[in-house]
């Protein structure tokens, strides 16, 4: 985040100080559940039919806080976030994503960013279902955007384990603005393995969709721009208003029992460090993480703090049994996120937190056919401010360089000489983290020699499952092991800090047929 402060300070002065607002006056909403419009023949097998949904990207208004005027958003359907999909593994579905957005954008487009040049329409959208094993034509390739009045019919086979996926805009060069505007929602896949665990469900299970925003004093979205008129892009946007399911400082009334919270970091750039405390106490209370981006962990992991980067998901179980009558606060660093109001007394909690969840077979390096060294690069301008980021020093438009073979397993070695953690996401696949290790950046940059400084660190216990987004930490080498399964064709991999992604920290990759 070189120079980030210089860039955002002038606009920060115009932003609303959210700490002037009353806290915990709005109940936490449960997102609406998407309803199918009916059934249509399956593109995979026209003799069978699949559920069909029609979802409109549209302009809408939503009150983020009792004491603020309604905020203008763009969303999938009338609510922000969009509706939650409740689906089952093995049951494919069709979604027609319709662009009914207005003709002009309400956030500042930077025409110097690739894919957003002045010959490109101002309003474009394309939807990606993050974490889905989907054919390339339905994956939401960043150049497959459509303009208002058009729609795309996407097919989701749902041949994958139970997990919380999420859908969001992915339009090249304006993705950071479209997601900031509100174009996101969650998508659950359920399966029988998960059903058999007797985890909290129904009203005891809900998504916590986190994203931070800057608001004007009138309560409208504020997307900061750099004072440099040549290039309005800013390297990261951090808001002081942390919204949960679309509300600022919400509260949730809970019973003294177990709840399952499906946490999504849908922020542009903020990494959350979540902890749970009593009101007026700093003691971090224990909870469990039971799943990660791509589904259940082998066993629950006890935590007092969760670090979650943009794009990542965490499946949590919090037990309020001991806290009857108390008010608990979910915090991230110095920020208050939300409040839990625990009812007093005792209830009969029939749900379980099993000690074994799902087997996650370790992928071994003996299966690896290809290892790729890939750098995460940041470039600064004359003023020393971040000007662009690339993957492996390569622009988006350059020919495809990563061409894994269908059915093969590769190690991607992510080399991060920058001062930031970059959450790196690969479309189509799920992977496991092998290890992280500090290294000497200068030797690598000048001689391409990997000289390790510390010993290799295994992933944290709450990362030791199936992932689709990995935190590649500053000045470390992060290795992931990736089986390329499902489909051949063109996909992308990128940093999930959306300002980075838009300013070229994204590359195509192509799964090629097995020889
Ligand atoms: Cu969350 Cu390329 O996506
Ligand atoms: Cu994705
Ligand atoms: Cu990044």
XYZ file of C-alpha atoms and ligand atoms in Angstrom:
520
model
C 0.000 0.000 0.000
C 2.759 2.402 -0.949
C 1.321 5.909 -1.040
C -2.150 4.787 -0.097
C -2.386 7.357 2.660
C -1.459 10.283 0.369
C -4.124 9.157 -2.024
C -7.059 8.587 0.225
C -6.550 11.349 2.796
C -8.169 14.220 0.856
C -11.360 12.254 0.228
C -11.340 10.756 3.712
C -11.876 14.315 5.003
C -15.184 14.401 3.100
C -16.281 11.045 4.520
C -18.820 10.593 7.245
C -17.374 9.782 10.671
C -19.466 6.698 11.349
C -18.580 6.779 15.045
C -20.999 9.692 15.393
C -23.844 7.250 14.668
C -25.706 5.274 17.324
C -24.522 1.670 17.463
C -26.695 -1.455 17.447
C -29.989 0.146 16.468
C -30.602 -1.977 13.342
C -31.264 -5.719 13.476
C -28.966 -7.861 11.316
C -30.911 -8.899 8.195
C -31.004 -12.498 6.980
C -30.452 -12.177 3.200
C -33.476 -13.177 1.097
C -33.295 -16.622 -0.520
C -33.385 -16.711 -4.334
C -36.519 -18.355 -5.739
C -36.407 -20.251 -9.043
C -38.709 -19.074 -11.840
C -39.365 -22.657 -12.888
C -37.460 -25.361 -14.731
C -35.710 -25.560 -18.095
C -34.054 -28.362 -20.055
C -30.528 -29.029 -18.806
C -27.797 -27.931 -21.247
C -25.841 -31.006 -20.107
C -28.693 -33.446 -20.741
C -31.805 -31.988 -22.462
C -33.893 -35.000 -21.374
C -33.712 -33.709 -17.823
C -34.692 -30.339 -16.421
C -32.952 -28.027 -13.991
C -34.034 -25.078 -11.834
C -34.005 -21.777 -13.644
C -33.392 -18.426 -11.972
C -33.506 -14.944 -13.427
C -31.550 -12.308 -11.525
C -31.420 -8.642 -12.471
C -28.491 -6.351 -11.844
C -30.313 -3.122 -11.051
C -30.134 0.217 -9.291
C -31.674 0.195 -5.846
C -31.690 2.041 -2.533
C -31.086 0.644 0.893
C -30.872 2.053 4.389
C -27.587 1.000 5.938
C -28.403 2.654 9.275
C -31.535 3.937 11.029
C -30.253 7.502 11.149
C -28.984 7.769 7.567
C -30.938 8.478 4.393
C -31.250 5.559 1.992
C -28.002 4.860 0.114
C -27.932 4.350 -3.636
C -26.552 0.921 -4.615
C -26.390 -1.408 -7.600
C -27.391 -4.901 -6.657
C -28.595 -8.272 -7.878
C -32.308 -7.858 -7.283
C -33.839 -5.294 -4.953
C -31.706 -6.078 -1.891
C -28.035 -5.493 -1.096
C -26.369 -7.964 -0.857
C -28.270 -9.938 -3.506
C -30.298 -13.038 -2.681
C -28.649 -16.141 -1.265
C -28.838 -19.275 -3.402
C -29.654 -22.496 -1.569
C -28.545 -25.374 -3.798
C -27.538 -29.025 -3.560
C -24.431 -30.768 -4.871
C -25.256 -32.772 -7.988
C -28.275 -30.599 -8.815
C -27.311 -28.305 -11.687
C -29.012 -24.972 -12.256
C -29.343 -22.214 -14.817
C -29.183 -18.536 -14.001
C -30.034 -15.809 -16.446
C -28.066 -12.769 -15.309
C -29.823 -9.711 -16.687
C -28.215 -6.290 -16.889
C -30.938 -3.727 -16.113
C -28.514 -1.151 -14.722
C -28.897 2.534 -15.664
C -26.971 3.996 -18.602
C -24.386 5.863 -16.520
C -22.086 4.781 -13.714
C -22.320 6.595 -10.384
C -18.767 5.820 -9.263
C -15.611 7.327 -10.817
C -14.330 5.290 -13.774
C -10.609 5.580 -14.495
C -10.267 5.537 -18.280
C -6.509 4.895 -17.997
C -7.145 1.416 -16.559
C -6.921 -1.510 -18.986
C -10.315 -2.591 -20.241
C -11.962 0.690 -19.165
C -10.651 2.914 -21.972
C -12.944 5.567 -23.405
C -14.095 3.276 -26.245
C -15.627 0.909 -23.648
C -19.195 1.398 -22.466
C -19.471 2.976 -19.058
C -21.909 0.430 -17.658
C -20.957 -3.200 -18.109
C -21.347 -6.250 -15.931
C -20.423 -9.931 -15.984
C -21.086 -12.312 -13.117
C -18.593 -14.785 -11.702
C -19.580 -17.462 -9.211
C -16.471 -17.518 -7.036
C -15.503 -21.031 -6.007
C -17.665 -22.801 -8.587
C -16.423 -25.602 -10.802
C -18.064 -24.220 -13.926
C -17.435 -24.450 -17.675
C -15.517 -21.502 -19.151
C -18.544 -20.072 -20.995
C -20.406 -19.656 -17.684
C -17.479 -18.575 -15.507
C -17.801 -14.839 -16.052
C -14.621 -14.174 -18.004
C -13.769 -10.476 -17.388
C -14.154 -9.625 -21.079
C -17.555 -11.353 -21.370
C -19.356 -8.294 -19.985
C -22.761 -7.230 -21.200
C -24.354 -3.775 -21.408
C -27.784 -2.736 -20.073
C -30.621 -4.509 -21.849
C -28.615 -7.729 -22.372
C -28.438 -10.953 -20.417
C -26.243 -14.066 -20.124
C -27.572 -17.552 -19.442
C -25.053 -19.370 -17.243
C -25.058 -23.067 -16.372
C -23.759 -24.237 -12.979
C -23.269 -28.029 -12.765
C -22.835 -27.953 -8.941
C -20.649 -31.069 -9.053
C -18.640 -30.221 -5.949
C -18.639 -30.493 -2.171
C -20.869 -28.449 0.111
C -19.435 -24.951 0.510
C -20.313 -21.281 0.613
C -19.569 -19.725 -2.752
C -20.282 -16.141 -3.679
C -21.200 -14.331 -6.852
C -19.983 -10.904 -7.838
C -19.292 -8.671 -10.781
C -16.054 -9.293 -12.708
C -16.117 -6.692 -15.538
C -12.610 -5.829 -16.729
C -11.320 -2.475 -15.475
C -14.383 -1.538 -13.367
C -14.842 -4.634 -11.229
C -13.735 -2.711 -8.101
C -16.451 -0.100 -8.726
C -19.222 -2.566 -9.542
C -18.587 -4.671 -6.446
C -18.271 -1.527 -4.306
C -21.648 -0.457 -5.752
C -23.133 -3.649 -4.267
C -23.021 -6.322 -6.980
C -22.437 -9.371 -4.781
C -24.260 -12.184 -2.997
C -23.773 -15.654 -1.540
C -24.432 -19.127 -2.908
C -24.633 -22.221 -0.723
C -24.074 -25.744 -1.947
C -25.296 -28.406 0.496
C -24.631 -32.132 0.467
C -25.362 -35.277 2.450
C -21.992 -35.267 4.245
C -22.813 -31.881 5.700
C -26.445 -32.867 6.426
C -25.296 -35.842 8.505
C -23.271 -33.658 10.880
C -26.262 -32.078 12.631
C -24.670 -28.628 12.598
C -26.817 -25.633 13.597
C -29.247 -24.909 10.756
C -32.393 -23.004 9.856
C -32.522 -19.741 11.773
C -29.387 -20.814 13.659
C -27.267 -20.610 10.509
C -26.693 -17.418 8.573
C -24.188 -15.678 6.353
C -22.207 -12.725 7.678
C -21.319 -10.839 4.527
C -18.710 -8.230 5.414
C -17.700 -5.274 3.294
C -16.385 -1.862 4.230
C -17.408 1.374 2.567
C -16.772 5.095 2.796
C -19.950 7.134 3.013
C -20.541 10.822 2.425
C -22.228 12.880 5.140
C -25.416 12.369 3.128
C -24.980 8.632 3.516
C -24.032 7.962 -0.115
C -21.211 5.703 -1.309
C -17.907 7.502 -1.648
C -15.255 5.876 -3.808
C -11.998 7.788 -3.361
C -9.898 9.034 -6.270
C -6.285 10.057 -6.365
C -5.593 13.816 -6.605
C -3.603 13.046 -9.768
C -6.063 13.820 -12.602
C -3.978 11.707 -15.011
C -4.784 8.566 -13.057
C -7.672 8.597 -10.552
C -6.977 4.980 -9.479
C -6.105 4.427 -5.806
C -4.182 1.300 -4.787
C -6.567 0.145 -2.038
C -9.854 1.410 -0.650
C -10.532 1.049 3.064
C -13.853 2.241 4.426
C -14.637 3.166 8.019
C -18.190 1.791 7.686
C -18.049 -1.993 8.011
C -21.370 -3.379 6.805
C -22.718 -6.803 7.753
C -25.420 -8.125 5.421
C -25.816 -4.519 4.306
C -26.153 -2.885 7.751
C -23.801 -0.713 9.756
C -23.320 -1.713 13.430
C -26.198 -4.219 13.403
C -27.232 -6.375 16.323
C -28.454 -9.957 16.317
C -30.606 -11.409 19.063
C -29.392 -14.924 19.740
C -30.384 -17.743 22.038
C -27.834 -19.161 24.482
C -26.886 -22.002 22.109
C -24.720 -22.785 19.061
C -24.947 -20.768 15.837
C -23.266 -21.358 12.526
C -21.995 -18.193 10.821
C -20.843 -18.323 7.215
C -18.433 -15.399 6.994
C -17.560 -13.857 3.638
C -15.035 -11.096 3.202
C -16.578 -9.234 0.267
C -14.472 -6.095 0.816
C -12.386 -4.509 -1.893
C -9.166 -4.467 0.129
C -9.632 -4.862 3.887
C -8.325 -7.928 5.700
C -10.379 -8.497 8.855
C -8.968 -9.717 12.153
C -12.184 -10.773 13.808
C -12.556 -11.409 17.486
C -15.440 -11.783 19.900
C -15.475 -10.043 23.279
C -17.908 -9.078 25.983
C -18.938 -5.438 25.890
C -16.280 -3.488 27.880
C -13.790 -6.339 27.979
C -10.726 -7.042 25.884
C -10.678 -10.780 26.517
C -11.054 -12.621 23.210
C -13.638 -15.360 23.564
C -13.215 -18.769 21.911
C -15.131 -19.986 18.857
C -14.564 -22.704 16.255
C -13.872 -22.640 12.547
C -15.350 -25.680 10.817
C -14.860 -24.845 7.166
C -12.945 -22.750 4.719
C -13.453 -21.428 1.160
C -14.244 -24.797 -0.390
C -16.025 -26.589 2.411
C -15.606 -28.378 5.700
C -12.283 -28.775 7.475
C -11.274 -32.228 8.732
C -12.024 -31.128 12.309
C -13.141 -27.970 14.109
C -10.298 -25.545 14.828
C -10.534 -23.530 18.064
C -9.800 -19.848 17.491
C -9.968 -16.558 19.318
C -9.173 -14.537 16.202
C -9.942 -15.011 12.543
C -7.859 -13.373 9.819
C -9.896 -13.281 6.629
C -8.805 -11.591 3.401
C -10.949 -10.376 0.479
C -12.533 -13.323 -1.358
C -12.053 -15.794 1.508
C -14.841 -17.509 3.447
C -14.845 -18.981 6.939
C -17.478 -21.284 8.367
C -17.736 -20.599 12.104
C -19.590 -22.101 15.044
C -20.099 -19.804 18.013
C -21.609 -21.176 21.185
C -23.448 -18.567 23.271
C -24.481 -21.095 25.956
C -22.189 -19.581 28.603
C -23.253 -16.019 27.828
C -26.962 -15.913 28.716
C -28.020 -12.276 29.250
C -24.692 -10.873 27.940
C -23.932 -8.589 25.035
C -21.005 -9.652 22.906
C -19.191 -7.592 20.308
C -17.620 -8.778 17.080
C -14.602 -6.588 16.376
C -11.913 -6.229 13.752
C -8.844 -4.435 15.101
C -10.238 -1.177 16.530
C -13.478 -1.420 14.524
C -16.770 -2.515 16.013
C -18.505 -4.808 13.518
C -21.682 -5.997 15.222
C -23.320 -6.999 18.494
C -24.803 -10.294 19.685
C -27.535 -9.951 22.333
C -27.742 -13.246 24.095
C -31.110 -14.087 25.661
C -30.889 -15.111 29.297
C -31.584 -18.544 30.658
C -30.914 -21.969 29.132
C -32.258 -23.572 25.994
C -32.134 -27.115 24.733
C -29.575 -27.107 21.886
C -30.014 -30.264 19.812
C -27.311 -29.316 17.263
C -23.775 -30.703 17.450
C -20.215 -29.678 16.842
C -18.759 -33.053 15.822
C -15.068 -33.670 16.457
C -14.627 -35.055 12.916
C -16.184 -33.194 9.989
C -15.040 -34.354 6.564
C -11.961 -36.102 5.328
C -9.637 -33.863 3.340
C -7.043 -36.142 1.710
C -3.627 -34.473 1.515
C -2.395 -34.004 -2.024
C 1.192 -35.127 -2.142
C 3.970 -33.510 -4.095
C 4.825 -36.843 -5.743
C 1.810 -36.272 -8.030
C 3.096 -32.926 -9.263
C 3.942 -32.683 -12.974
C 4.766 -28.986 -13.129
C 6.010 -26.314 -10.713
C 5.567 -22.677 -11.664
C 7.432 -19.782 -10.053
C 5.114 -16.784 -10.184
C 5.926 -13.338 -8.831
C 3.527 -10.757 -7.405
C 4.801 -7.380 -8.548
C 4.060 -3.797 -7.614
C 5.325 -0.829 -9.653
C 5.647 2.702 -8.309
C 5.583 6.034 -10.145
C 8.062 8.907 -9.816
C 6.280 10.194 -6.738
C 6.800 6.800 -5.102
C 3.125 5.902 -5.241
C 1.826 2.559 -6.373
C 0.962 2.814 -10.068
C 0.231 -0.739 -11.210
C 0.502 -4.359 -10.110
C 1.181 -7.430 -12.221
C 1.390 -11.186 -11.870
C 4.732 -12.546 -12.991
C 5.583 -9.146 -14.499
C 3.081 -9.815 -17.283
C 0.208 -7.692 -18.541
C -3.332 -9.010 -18.935
C -3.141 -8.765 -22.732
C 0.036 -10.850 -23.116
C -0.416 -14.403 -24.464
C -1.417 -17.111 -21.980
C 1.625 -18.492 -20.164
C 0.026 -20.860 -17.609
C -1.453 -23.840 -19.432
C -2.017 -26.735 -17.007
C -3.269 -30.023 -18.368
C -6.711 -31.297 -17.358
C -6.344 -33.942 -14.660
C -2.815 -32.912 -13.727
C -1.542 -31.523 -10.438
C 0.758 -28.520 -10.253
C 2.535 -26.511 -7.585
C 2.214 -22.751 -7.942
C 4.967 -20.995 -6.030
C 3.817 -17.450 -5.329
C 6.756 -15.135 -4.706
C 5.784 -11.889 -3.008
C 8.486 -9.185 -2.820
C 5.922 -6.449 -1.997
C 4.984 -5.014 1.391
C 1.405 -6.319 1.221
C -0.454 -9.564 1.661
C -2.106 -10.397 -1.661
C -5.078 -12.803 -1.521
C -4.517 -14.857 -4.674
C -7.526 -16.599 -6.199
C -7.709 -19.169 -8.985
C -10.975 -19.714 -10.819
C -12.348 -23.230 -11.474
C -10.143 -25.152 -9.040
C -9.732 -25.891 -5.379
C -6.279 -26.284 -3.907
C -4.328 -26.884 -0.721
C -1.658 -24.713 0.848
C 1.692 -26.509 1.134
C 3.747 -23.959 3.055
C 5.062 -20.429 3.348
C 8.674 -19.386 3.757
C 10.518 -16.087 4.003
C 13.129 -15.505 1.313
C 15.654 -12.942 0.167
C 13.821 -10.766 -2.423
C 16.883 -9.013 -3.844
C 18.679 -12.226 -4.762
C 15.593 -13.453 -6.518
C 15.061 -10.201 -8.362
C 18.631 -9.918 -9.582
C 19.654 -13.554 -10.067
C 16.377 -15.476 -9.913
C 17.808 -17.459 -7.017
C 15.420 -18.549 -4.287
C 17.332 -18.180 -1.063
C 15.177 -19.047 1.927
C 15.699 -17.267 5.217
C 13.483 -19.127 7.665
C 12.102 -22.620 7.726
C 8.940 -23.518 5.841
C 5.755 -22.845 7.817
C 2.816 -25.163 7.381
C -0.584 -23.549 6.801
C -2.503 -22.507 9.885
C -4.881 -25.249 11.097
C -7.858 -23.219 9.853
C -6.313 -23.064 6.352
C -5.584 -26.786 6.179
C -8.573 -27.652 4.011
C -9.693 -26.952 0.467
C -9.084 -23.346 -0.513
C -9.662 -21.210 -3.585
C -8.021 -18.026 -2.288
C -4.725 -17.902 -0.411
C -3.062 -15.120 1.534
C 0.373 -14.681 -0.040
C 2.191 -12.742 2.639
C 4.745 -10.008 2.161
C 8.345 -11.154 1.504
C 7.345 -14.782 1.590
C 7.076 -17.614 -0.873
C 3.665 -19.287 -0.619
C 3.268 -22.681 -2.261
C -0.100 -24.127 -3.239
C -0.792 -27.543 -4.762
C -3.533 -27.523 -7.371
C -5.325 -30.398 -9.089
C -6.778 -29.026 -12.355
C -10.118 -30.768 -12.633
C -13.470 -30.263 -14.286
C -13.120 -28.416 -17.568
C -10.715 -27.296 -20.233
C -10.723 -23.710 -21.398
C -9.833 -20.162 -20.497
C -10.049 -18.998 -16.865
C -8.357 -16.338 -14.762
C -6.292 -16.059 -11.622
C -5.830 -12.808 -9.770
C -5.302 -10.873 -6.589
C -8.648 -10.405 -4.809
C -7.796 -6.886 -3.653
C -10.097 -5.428 -6.259
C -8.045 -2.280 -6.853
C -5.075 -4.545 -7.642
C -7.094 -6.866 -9.829
C -8.456 -3.971 -11.902
C -5.013 -2.458 -12.364
C -3.656 -5.619 -13.966
C -2.977 -8.006 -11.091
C -4.906 -10.608 -13.046
C -3.911 -13.067 -15.742
C -5.719 -15.551 -17.949
C -4.779 -19.209 -17.654
C -5.922 -22.092 -19.784
C -6.650 -25.693 -18.887
C -5.652 -27.778 -21.896
C -6.908 -31.283 -22.764
C -4.988 -34.240 -21.374
C -2.450 -35.589 -23.880
Cu -14.097 -13.664 -6.419
Cu -12.212 -13.824 -9.933
O -13.154 -13.747 -8.196
Cu -13.481 -17.071 -8.618
Cu -2.871 -7.606 -4.431
